[in-house]
XYZ file of C-alpha atoms in Angstrom:
512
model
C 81.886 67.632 21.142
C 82.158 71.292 21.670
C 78.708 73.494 21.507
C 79.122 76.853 21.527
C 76.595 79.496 22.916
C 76.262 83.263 23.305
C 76.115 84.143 27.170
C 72.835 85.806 26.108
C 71.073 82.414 25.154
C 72.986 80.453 27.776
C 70.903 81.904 30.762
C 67.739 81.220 28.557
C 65.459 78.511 30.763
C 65.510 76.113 27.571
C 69.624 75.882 27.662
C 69.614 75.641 30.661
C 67.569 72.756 30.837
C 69.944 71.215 27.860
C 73.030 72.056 30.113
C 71.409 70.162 32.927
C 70.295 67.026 31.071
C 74.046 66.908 29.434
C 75.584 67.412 33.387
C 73.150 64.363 34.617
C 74.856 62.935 32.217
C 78.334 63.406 33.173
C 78.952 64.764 29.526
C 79.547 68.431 30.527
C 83.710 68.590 30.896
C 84.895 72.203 31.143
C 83.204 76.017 30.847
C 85.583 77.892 28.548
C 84.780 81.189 28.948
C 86.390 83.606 25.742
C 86.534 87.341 26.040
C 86.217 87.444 29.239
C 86.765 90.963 29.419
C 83.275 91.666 29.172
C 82.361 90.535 32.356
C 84.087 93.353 33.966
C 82.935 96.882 34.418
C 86.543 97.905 34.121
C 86.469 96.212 30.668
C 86.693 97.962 27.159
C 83.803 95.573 25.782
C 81.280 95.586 28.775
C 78.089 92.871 28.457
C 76.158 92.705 31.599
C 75.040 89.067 30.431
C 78.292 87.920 30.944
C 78.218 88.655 35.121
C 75.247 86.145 34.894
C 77.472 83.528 34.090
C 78.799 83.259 37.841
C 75.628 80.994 38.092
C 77.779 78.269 36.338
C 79.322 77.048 39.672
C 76.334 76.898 41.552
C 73.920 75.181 38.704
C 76.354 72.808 37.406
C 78.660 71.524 40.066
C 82.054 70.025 40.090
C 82.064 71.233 36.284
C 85.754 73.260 35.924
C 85.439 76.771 34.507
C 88.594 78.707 32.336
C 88.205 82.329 31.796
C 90.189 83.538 28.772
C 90.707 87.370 27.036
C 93.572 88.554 24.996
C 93.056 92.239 26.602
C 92.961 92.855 30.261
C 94.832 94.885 32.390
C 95.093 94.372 36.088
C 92.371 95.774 37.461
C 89.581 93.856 34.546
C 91.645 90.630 35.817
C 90.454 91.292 39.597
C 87.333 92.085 38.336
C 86.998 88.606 36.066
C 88.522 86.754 39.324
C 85.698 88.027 41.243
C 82.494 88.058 39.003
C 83.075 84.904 38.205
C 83.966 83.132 41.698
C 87.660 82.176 40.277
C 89.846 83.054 43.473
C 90.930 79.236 44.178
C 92.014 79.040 40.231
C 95.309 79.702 38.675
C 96.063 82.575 36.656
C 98.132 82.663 33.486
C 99.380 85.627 31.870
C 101.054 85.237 28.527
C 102.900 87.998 26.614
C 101.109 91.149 25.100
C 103.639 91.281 22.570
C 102.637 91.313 18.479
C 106.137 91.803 17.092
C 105.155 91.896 13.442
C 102.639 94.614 14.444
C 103.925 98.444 13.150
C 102.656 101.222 15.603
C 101.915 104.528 13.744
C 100.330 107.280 15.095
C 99.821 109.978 13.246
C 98.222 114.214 13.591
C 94.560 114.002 12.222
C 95.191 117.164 9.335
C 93.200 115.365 6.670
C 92.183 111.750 7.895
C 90.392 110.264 5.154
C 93.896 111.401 2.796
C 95.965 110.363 5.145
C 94.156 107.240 5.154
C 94.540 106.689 1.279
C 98.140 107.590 1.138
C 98.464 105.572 3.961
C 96.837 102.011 2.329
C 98.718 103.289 -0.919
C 102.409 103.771 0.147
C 101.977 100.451 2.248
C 99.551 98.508 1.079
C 99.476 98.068 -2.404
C 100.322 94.915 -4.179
C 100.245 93.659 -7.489
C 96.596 92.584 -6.611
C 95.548 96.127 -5.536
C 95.883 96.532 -2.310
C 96.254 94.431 0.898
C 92.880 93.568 3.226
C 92.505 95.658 6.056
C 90.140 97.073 8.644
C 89.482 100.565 8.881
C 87.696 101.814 12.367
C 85.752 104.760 12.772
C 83.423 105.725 15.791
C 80.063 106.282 14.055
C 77.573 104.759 11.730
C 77.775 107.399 9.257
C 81.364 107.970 9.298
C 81.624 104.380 8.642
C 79.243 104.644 5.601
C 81.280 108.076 4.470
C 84.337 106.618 4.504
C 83.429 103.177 2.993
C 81.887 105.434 0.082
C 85.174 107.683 -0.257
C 87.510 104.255 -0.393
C 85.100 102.690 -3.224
C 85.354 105.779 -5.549
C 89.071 106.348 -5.016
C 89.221 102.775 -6.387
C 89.900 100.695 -2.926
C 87.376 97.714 -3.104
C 86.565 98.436 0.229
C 82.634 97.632 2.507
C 80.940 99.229 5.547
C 79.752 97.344 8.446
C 77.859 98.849 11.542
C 75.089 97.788 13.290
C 72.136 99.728 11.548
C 72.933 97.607 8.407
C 70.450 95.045 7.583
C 71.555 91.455 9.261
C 71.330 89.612 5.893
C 73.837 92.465 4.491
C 76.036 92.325 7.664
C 76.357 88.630 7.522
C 77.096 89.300 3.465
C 80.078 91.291 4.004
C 81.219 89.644 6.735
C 81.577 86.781 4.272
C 82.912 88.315 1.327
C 85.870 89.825 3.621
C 87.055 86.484 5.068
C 86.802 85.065 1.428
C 88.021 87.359 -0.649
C 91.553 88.393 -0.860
C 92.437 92.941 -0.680
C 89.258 93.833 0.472
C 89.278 96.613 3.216
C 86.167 96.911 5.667
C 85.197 99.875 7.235
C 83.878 99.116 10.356
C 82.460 100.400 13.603
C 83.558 98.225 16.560
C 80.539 96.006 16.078
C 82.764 94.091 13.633
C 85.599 91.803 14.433
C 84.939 89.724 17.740
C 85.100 86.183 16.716
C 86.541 87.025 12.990
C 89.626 85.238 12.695
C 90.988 85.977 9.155
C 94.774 85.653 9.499
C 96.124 87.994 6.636
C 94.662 90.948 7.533
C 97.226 93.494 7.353
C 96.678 96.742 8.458
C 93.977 98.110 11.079
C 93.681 101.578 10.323
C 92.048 103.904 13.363
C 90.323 107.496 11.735
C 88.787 108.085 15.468
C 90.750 107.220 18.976
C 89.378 104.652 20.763
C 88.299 105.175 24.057
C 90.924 102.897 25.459
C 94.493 100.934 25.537
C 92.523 97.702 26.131
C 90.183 98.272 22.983
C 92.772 99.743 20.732
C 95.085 96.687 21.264
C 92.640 94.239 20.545
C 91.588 96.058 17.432
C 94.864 96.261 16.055
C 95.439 92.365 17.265
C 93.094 91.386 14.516
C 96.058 91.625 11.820
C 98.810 90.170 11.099
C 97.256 86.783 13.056
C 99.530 84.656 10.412
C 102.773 86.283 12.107
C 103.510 87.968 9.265
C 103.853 91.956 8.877
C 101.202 93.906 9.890
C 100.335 98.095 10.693
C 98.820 99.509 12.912
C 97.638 102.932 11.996
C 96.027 105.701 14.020
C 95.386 109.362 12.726
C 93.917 111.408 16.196
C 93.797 114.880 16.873
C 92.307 117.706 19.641
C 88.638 117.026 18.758
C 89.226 112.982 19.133
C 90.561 113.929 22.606
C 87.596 116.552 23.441
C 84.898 113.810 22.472
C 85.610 110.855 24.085
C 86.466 113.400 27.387
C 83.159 114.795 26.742
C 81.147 111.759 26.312
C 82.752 110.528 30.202
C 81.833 113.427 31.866
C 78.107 113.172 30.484
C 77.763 109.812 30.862
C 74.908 108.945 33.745
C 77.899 106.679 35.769
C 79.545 107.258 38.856
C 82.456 108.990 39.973
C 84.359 106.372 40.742
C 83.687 104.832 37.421
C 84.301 108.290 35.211
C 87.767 108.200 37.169
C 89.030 104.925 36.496
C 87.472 105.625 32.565
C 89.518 109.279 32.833
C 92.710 107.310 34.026
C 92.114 104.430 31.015
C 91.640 107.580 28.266
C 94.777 109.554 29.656
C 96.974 106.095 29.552
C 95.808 106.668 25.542
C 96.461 109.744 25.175
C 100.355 108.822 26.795
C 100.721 106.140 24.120
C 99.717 109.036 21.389
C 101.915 111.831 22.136
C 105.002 109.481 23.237
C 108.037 110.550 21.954
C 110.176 107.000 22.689
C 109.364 103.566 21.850
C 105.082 102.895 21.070
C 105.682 98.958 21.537
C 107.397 100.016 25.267
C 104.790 102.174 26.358
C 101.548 99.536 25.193
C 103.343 96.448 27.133
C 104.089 98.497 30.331
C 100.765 99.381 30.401
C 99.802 95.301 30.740
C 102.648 95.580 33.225
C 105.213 93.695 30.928
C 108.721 95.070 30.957
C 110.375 95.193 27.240
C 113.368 96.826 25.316
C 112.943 99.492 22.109
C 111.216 97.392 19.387
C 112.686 99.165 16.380
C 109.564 98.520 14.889
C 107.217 101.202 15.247
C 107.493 105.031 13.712
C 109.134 106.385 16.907
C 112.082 103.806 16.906
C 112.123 104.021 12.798
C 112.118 108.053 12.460
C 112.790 109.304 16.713
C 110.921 112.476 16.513
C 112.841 115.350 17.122
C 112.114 117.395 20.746
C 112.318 120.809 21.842
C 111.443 122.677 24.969
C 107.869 123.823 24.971
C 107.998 124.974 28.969
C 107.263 128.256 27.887
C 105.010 127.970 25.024
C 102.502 126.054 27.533
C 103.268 128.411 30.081
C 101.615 131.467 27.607
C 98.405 128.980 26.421
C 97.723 128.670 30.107
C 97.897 132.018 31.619
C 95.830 132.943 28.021
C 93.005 130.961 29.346
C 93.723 132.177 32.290
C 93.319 135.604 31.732
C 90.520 135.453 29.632
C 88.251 133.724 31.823
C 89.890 136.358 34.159
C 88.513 139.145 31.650
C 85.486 138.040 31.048
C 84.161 135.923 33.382
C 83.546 132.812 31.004
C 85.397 130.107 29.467
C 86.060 130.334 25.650
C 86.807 127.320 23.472
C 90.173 126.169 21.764
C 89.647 128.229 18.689
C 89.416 131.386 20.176
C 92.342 130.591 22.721
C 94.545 130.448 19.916
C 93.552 133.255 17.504
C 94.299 135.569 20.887
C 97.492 134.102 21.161
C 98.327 134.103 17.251
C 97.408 137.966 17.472
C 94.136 137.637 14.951
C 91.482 140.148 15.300
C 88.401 138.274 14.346
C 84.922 139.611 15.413
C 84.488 137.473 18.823
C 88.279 138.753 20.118
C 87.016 142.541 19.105
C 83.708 142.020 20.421
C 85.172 140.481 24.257
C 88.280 143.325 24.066
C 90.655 140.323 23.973
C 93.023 141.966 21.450
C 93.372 144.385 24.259
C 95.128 141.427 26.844
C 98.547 140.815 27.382
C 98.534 137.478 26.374
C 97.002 139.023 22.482
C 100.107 137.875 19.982
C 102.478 136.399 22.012
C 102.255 133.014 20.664
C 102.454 134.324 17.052
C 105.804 132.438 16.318
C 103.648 129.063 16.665
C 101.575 127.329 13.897
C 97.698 126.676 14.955
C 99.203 123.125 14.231
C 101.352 123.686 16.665
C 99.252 125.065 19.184
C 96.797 121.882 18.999
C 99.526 119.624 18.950
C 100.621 121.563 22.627
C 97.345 122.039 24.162
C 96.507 117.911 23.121
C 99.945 116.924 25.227
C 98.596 119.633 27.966
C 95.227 118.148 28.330
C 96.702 114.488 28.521
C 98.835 116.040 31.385
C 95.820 117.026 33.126
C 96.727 120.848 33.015
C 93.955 121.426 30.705
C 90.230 120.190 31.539
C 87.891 120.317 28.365
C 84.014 121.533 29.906
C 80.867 122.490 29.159
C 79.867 120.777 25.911
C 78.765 121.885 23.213
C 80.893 124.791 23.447
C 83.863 122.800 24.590
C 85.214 125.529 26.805
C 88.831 125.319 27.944
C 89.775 125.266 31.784
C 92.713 125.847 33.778
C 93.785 121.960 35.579
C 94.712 120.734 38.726
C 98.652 120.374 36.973
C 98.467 123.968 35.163
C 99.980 125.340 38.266
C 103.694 123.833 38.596
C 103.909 124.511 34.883
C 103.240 128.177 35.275
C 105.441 127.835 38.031
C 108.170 126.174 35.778
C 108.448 123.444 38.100
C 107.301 120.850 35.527
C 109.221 120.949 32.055
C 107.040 120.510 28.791
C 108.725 119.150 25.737
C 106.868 118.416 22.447
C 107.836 116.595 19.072
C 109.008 118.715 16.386
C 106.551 118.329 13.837
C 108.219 117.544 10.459
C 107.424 115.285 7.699
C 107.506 111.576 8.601
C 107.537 110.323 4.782
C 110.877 108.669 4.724
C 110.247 106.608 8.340
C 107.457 105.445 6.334
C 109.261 104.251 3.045
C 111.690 102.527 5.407
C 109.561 100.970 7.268
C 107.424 99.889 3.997
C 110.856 98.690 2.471
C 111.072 96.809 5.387
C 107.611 95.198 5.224
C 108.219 94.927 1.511
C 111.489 92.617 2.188
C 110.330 90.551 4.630
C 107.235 90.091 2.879
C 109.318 88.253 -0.176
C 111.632 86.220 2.202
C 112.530 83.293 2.230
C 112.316 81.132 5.705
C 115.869 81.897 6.485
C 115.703 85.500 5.804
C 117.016 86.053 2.557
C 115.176 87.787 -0.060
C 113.701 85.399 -3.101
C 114.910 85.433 -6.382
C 113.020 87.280 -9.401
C 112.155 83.937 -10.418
C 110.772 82.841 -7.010
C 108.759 85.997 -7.196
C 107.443 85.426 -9.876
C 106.183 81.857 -9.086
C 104.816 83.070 -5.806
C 102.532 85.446 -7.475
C 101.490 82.450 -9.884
C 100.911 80.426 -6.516
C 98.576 82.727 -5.509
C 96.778 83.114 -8.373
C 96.264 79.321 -8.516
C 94.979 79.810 -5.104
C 92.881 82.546 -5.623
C 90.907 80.637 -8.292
C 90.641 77.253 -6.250
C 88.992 79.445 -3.119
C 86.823 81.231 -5.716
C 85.939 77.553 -6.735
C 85.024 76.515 -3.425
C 83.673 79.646 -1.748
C 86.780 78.930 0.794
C 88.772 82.117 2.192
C 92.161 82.228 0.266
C 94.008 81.471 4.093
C 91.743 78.139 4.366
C 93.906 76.436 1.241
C 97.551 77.702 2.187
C 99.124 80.703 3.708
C 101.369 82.953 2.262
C 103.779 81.980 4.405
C 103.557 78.362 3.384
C 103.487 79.744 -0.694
C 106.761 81.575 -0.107
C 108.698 78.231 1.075
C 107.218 76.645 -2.012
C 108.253 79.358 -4.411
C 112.013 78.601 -2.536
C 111.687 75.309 -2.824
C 110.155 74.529 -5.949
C 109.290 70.894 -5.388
C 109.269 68.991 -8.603
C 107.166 65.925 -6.825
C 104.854 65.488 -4.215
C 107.520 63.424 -1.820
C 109.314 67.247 -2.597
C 105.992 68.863 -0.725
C 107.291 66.571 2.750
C 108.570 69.215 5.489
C 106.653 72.388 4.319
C 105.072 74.093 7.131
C 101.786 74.110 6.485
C 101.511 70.649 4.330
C 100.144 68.165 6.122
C 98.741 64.773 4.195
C 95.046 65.885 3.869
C 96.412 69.130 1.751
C 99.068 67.120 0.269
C 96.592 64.755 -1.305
C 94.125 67.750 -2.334
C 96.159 70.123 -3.952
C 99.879 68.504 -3.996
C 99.642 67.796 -7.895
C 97.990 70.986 -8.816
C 101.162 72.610 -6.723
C 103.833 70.904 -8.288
C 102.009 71.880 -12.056
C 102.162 75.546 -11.067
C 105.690 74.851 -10.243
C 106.766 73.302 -12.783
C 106.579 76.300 -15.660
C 109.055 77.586 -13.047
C 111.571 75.054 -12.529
């Protein structure tokens, strides 16, 4: 028997009682701890109720414990070891690598049309579209977005925690049942959800980080079967979550080790190399280029941007020099683009050396720089609201031009995308051993999963729960004329054989 229990009600006096009548017993076996992340401080998904559960070894002993989490790094794993009183056990670490996953990370110019072209050029089907999550970092952008995707056409649901539990609970449902539907989400949704075709997370806001953004974009492509993950970020995304660590009430110790997590981010974001490289070093796993994420499919293009950064630093330099105050990014760079607007006449800063010497660069272009500076710690982001720029701790040996700066040439990445979507597109409509199914194997496929669609409609079952694509594609190939034909199909075992084996071989049939 397996019971399981929320850590919360687990430390409640009338479990506990249970626990201890079932270990008088000898009937409690193993504690299997999942997520355990969130028993560390270091961890993305923090739960204090979870350090409470390093009673188990002193209420219930001789009982073994396992501690399990798809997303820890080093330190989190010390922590788990030592919350939970695991330094005699073993440890196992298993790869961090999603192969089918697609990295993209895009500039934040228009997010929510980025996102639609995005779910459009990828995603569509002869269905609609393919289900997905979408991940923003408040309530209401979650209910602005969900509202944009509906009347673009997307079928497409919010879910935060402000929405009514009964409502929650209903589209929680209707997304693990229902095949193309996208739900925009908050991070409140997705531990526990195990729907295996997802496939796409989509990120509009940056997470805060590596750990949470690789277990968000874990939740598709759980079938092994092509997946993307999508990220559109930009300067602000960067300012807010630095802003919301320095305000936080925490200690230094614990901003630092927060700053260090959000810069590791920010790394992954502006990398120019391989995305799948950079996420796996992170766990500390050494790997090779992937050749399946947008810097492998389309390398970005580099150029030396030493002395670009070099003129945005001494700017905010010299006008905190000038006037004795810090000035936001905006104003920075309508100095250096040479643009009298009322706040550079009213401060005289059209009147500094620095006024128009960075008019050969694109505001685009500026952000994109000042982004890569501020993840190199040459740039410090203060005094909120007003999100004033400061000169860093490494500003210095770039001035200096002791410490090169190169940035990606920013160009349109439309054709890396149609590859890779050709790509996802052929695999997608493959047959086990690679090669690409007929027009008439297409065709039945689509029929299989039409037949499919109706029987989980029939029994309020999620599409997944009756057969996986993957297990509909080497039917389409095979097209077995009887059930003994159905023997050796991954995914066919006697129990499904028996339930839907006839109804299989009639859909079939009008193809054989």
């Amino acid at each position: 028997t397996l019971l399981y229990v929320a850590p919360e009600r687990l430390l409640t006096p009338r479990c506990q009682a249970m626990l201890e009548s079932l270990h008088e017993q000898g009937r409690l076996s193993l504690f299997a701890i999942d997520e355990a992340h969130c028993v560390s401080q270091w961890g993305h998904d923090f739960r204090p109720e979870y350090r409470e559960l390093a009673v188990l070894p002193e209420r219930f002993v001789g009982v073994p414990r396992i501690a399990l989490t798809a997303t820890a790094d080093a330190l989190t794993r010390a922590d788990i070891v030592e919350r939970l009183q695991l330094q005699d056990a073993r440890t196992f670490i298993s790869s961090f690598d999603r192969p089918n996953i697609r990295y993209q990370l895009v500039e934040k110019k228009d997010a929510t049309a980025q996102l639609q072209r995005f779910i459009r050029d990828e995603h569509a089907n002869a269905q609609g579209h393919d289900a997905g999550v979408v991940y923003c970092q408040s309530r209401r952008r979650v209910e602005e977005v969900a509202q944009m995707l509906q009347q673009a056409g997307f079928k497409a649901l919010p879910y935060h925690a402000g929405l009514d539990a009964a409502v929650r609970q209903n589209h929680q449902d209707r997304f693990l049942r229902e095949e193309g539907l996208i739900m925009v989400a908050t991070i409140a949704f997705g531990m526990g959800i195990d729907k295996p075709d997802v496939r796409f997370v989509a990120h509009l806001d940056m997470p805060k980080n590596i750990e949470g953004y690789y277990q968000e974009t874990g939740r598709a492509g759980r079938d092994g079967e092509p997946a993307n993950a999508w990220m559109a970020y930009g300067l602000q995304d960067v300012v807010n979550q630095r802003r919301m660590i320095d305000e936080s009430p925490a200690a230094d110790e614990f901003k630092q080790v927060l700053r260090g997590k959000l810069d590791a981010l920010l790394t992954l974001a502006e990398a120019s190399d391989c995305r799948r490289v950079r996420l796996l070093s992170y766990f500390g796993e050494a790997s090779q280029p992937c050749g399946n994420c947008d810097n492998c499919l389309t390398p970005p293009e580099l150029h030396d941007a030493t002395e670009s950064a070099r003129k945005l630093l001494s700017c905010i330099y010299r006008v905190q020099q000038a006037s004795g105050t810090a000035f936001g990014a905006g104003h920075i760079m309508d100095i250096l683009r040479g643009k009298l607007t009322e706040k550079v006449t009213q401060y005289g800063h059209e009147k500094l050396s620095t006024f128009g010497i960075g008019a050969d660069l694109s505001e685009t272009q500026w952000r994109a720089l000042l982004r890569q500076l501020i993840a190199r710690e040459a740039v410090a982001v203060h005094d909120a609201p007003y999100n004033t720029l400061h000169l860093a701790d490494a500003a210095r040996d770039i001035l200096k031009g002791q410490s090169p700066v190169w940035l990606k040439t920013l160009s349109d990445k439309a054709a890396g995308s149609s590859r890779g979507s050709r790509q996802r597109a052929a695999r997608a409509t493959a047959r086990d051993d690679g090669q690409p199914l007929s027009l008439s194997e297409r065709e039945c496929l689509e029929a299989l999963k039409t037949w499919r669609a109706g029987v989980a409609r029939e029994h309020n079952l999620p599409a997944f729960v009756i057969f996986h694509d993957a297990t509909l594609r080497a039917i389409a190939s095979r097209k077995p004329e009887t059930l003994a034909d159905l023997d050796g199909i991954a995914g066919i075992g006697q129990k499904k054989r028996e339930a839907y084996g006839a109804d299989v071989v009639r859909v079939v049939s009008a193809f054989v």
